[in-house]
Amino acid sequence: MDTTPTTVTRIRLNARQANYIAAFETAYGRPATVTRRALLDIQTQWVGKTGPFGFILRWPAWLTNSPTFTVERAVYALPWSEFDQFQASLAPQTTTP
């Protein structure tokens, strides 16, 4: 029996989550995946630092505990499309008369 899901569940990032992803992008670009070891290394470099949205950078438990973003053991897909949606939601809306 195939247990592979046919649809991928997506989340909507909140400001703290987007803060972490924005800081990650600034430091490391946009890789498709990240390992737990890399996250541990990043966390030690970022202790006490604040991200671009003003939140202190903390361990991304929302990423590492989510089956949505787990690719394999200790490898996680980064939520770039969700991050882009979050940034789009911050853009000022223009209306035409």
C-alpha positions as a printed NumPy array, in Angstrom:
array([[  0.   ,   0.   ,   0.   ],
       [  1.367,   3.401,  -0.987],
       [  1.336,   5.845,   1.933],
       [  2.697,   8.79 ,  -0.034],
       [  0.349,  11.767,   0.341],
       [ -1.221,  12.957,  -2.892],
       [ -1.393,  16.568,  -1.771],
       [  1.136,  18.661,   0.074],
       [ -0.092,  20.542,   3.112],
       [  1.163,  24.094,   3.3  ],
       [  1.24 ,  26.504,   6.182],
       [  0.977,  30.249,   6.439],
       [  4.086,  31.687,   8.072],
       [  3.66 ,  34.019,  11.003],
       [  5.985,  36.968,  11.641],
       [  8.408,  35.011,  13.885],
       [  8.742,  32.206,  11.346],
       [  9.212,  34.655,   8.477],
       [ 11.795,  36.494,  10.599],
       [ 13.873,  33.302,  10.818],
       [ 13.558,  32.526,   7.104],
       [ 14.443,  36.138,   6.17 ],
       [ 17.579,  35.999,   8.323],
       [ 18.453,  32.599,   6.831],
       [ 18.054,  33.97 ,   3.302],
       [ 20.257,  36.971,   4.064],
       [ 23.036,  34.772,   5.439],
       [ 22.838,  31.693,   3.213],
       [ 20.705,  32.414,   0.152],
       [ 17.833,  30.134,  -0.849],
       [ 18.887,  26.479,  -0.714],
       [ 16.047,  23.991,  -1.165],
       [ 16.904,  22.04 ,   1.982],
       [ 18.845,  22.371,   5.212],
       [ 20.185,  19.732,   7.6  ],
       [ 19.739,  19.629,  11.352],
       [ 23.535,  19.963,  11.728],
       [ 23.49 ,  23.18 ,   9.683],
       [ 20.604,  24.524,  11.785],
       [ 22.577,  23.783,  14.962],
       [ 25.602,  25.619,  13.564],
       [ 23.442,  28.569,  12.521],
       [ 21.791,  28.674,  15.935],
       [ 25.131,  28.972,  17.741],
       [ 26.12 ,  31.861,  15.445],
       [ 22.798,  33.658,  15.984],
       [ 22.487,  33.41 ,  19.791],
       [ 20.863,  36.613,  21.03 ],
       [ 20.652,  38.207,  17.58 ],
       [ 17.563,  39.813,  16.14 ],
       [ 16.193,  39.126,  12.663],
       [ 14.965,  41.624,  10.06 ],
       [ 11.401,  41.69 ,  11.434],
       [ 12.581,  42.538,  14.956],
       [ 12.223,  39.137,  16.646],
       [ 15.041,  37.312,  18.439],
       [ 16.251,  34.382,  16.33 ],
       [ 15.392,  31.104,  18.063],
       [ 15.518,  27.417,  17.176],
       [ 12.951,  26.783,  14.38 ],
       [ 10.972,  24.014,  16.126],
       [  8.061,  24.77 ,  13.786],
       [ 10.329,  23.662,  10.901],
       [ 12.081,  20.679,  12.489],
       [  8.921,  19.212,  14.053],
       [  6.726,  19.58 ,  10.972],
       [  6.049,  16.554,   8.783],
       [  5.226,  19.06 ,   6.03 ],
       [  8.843,  20.2  ,   5.806],
       [ 10.66 ,  16.983,   6.704],
       [ 12.317,  15.568,   3.578],
       [ 14.149,  12.754,   5.348],
       [ 15.637,  12.229,   8.77 ],
       [ 17.325,  15.486,   9.843],
       [ 16.79 ,  17.157,   6.42 ],
       [ 14.158,  19.86 ,   6.034],
       [ 12.693,  21.67 ,   3.042],
       [ 12.712,  25.42 ,   3.539],
       [  9.34 ,  27.147,   3.024],
       [ 10.317,  29.628,   0.316],
       [  6.896,  29.819,  -1.357],
       [  5.256,  30.453,   2.023],
       [  7.89 ,  33.11 ,   2.762],
       [  7.175,  34.812,  -0.575],
       [  3.455,  34.789,   0.249],
       [  4.17 ,  36.349,   3.638],
       [  6.255,  39.107,   2.048],
       [  3.536,  39.744,  -0.539],
       [  1.004,  40.148,   2.267],
       [  3.199,  42.913,   3.756],
       [  3.328,  44.885,   0.517],
       [  1.014,  47.888,   0.508],
       [ -2.145,  47.254,  -1.454],
       [ -2.869,  49.777,  -4.182],
       [ -6.388,  50.423,  -5.334],
       [ -7.426,  51.998,  -8.569],
       [-10.397,  54.386,  -8.558]])
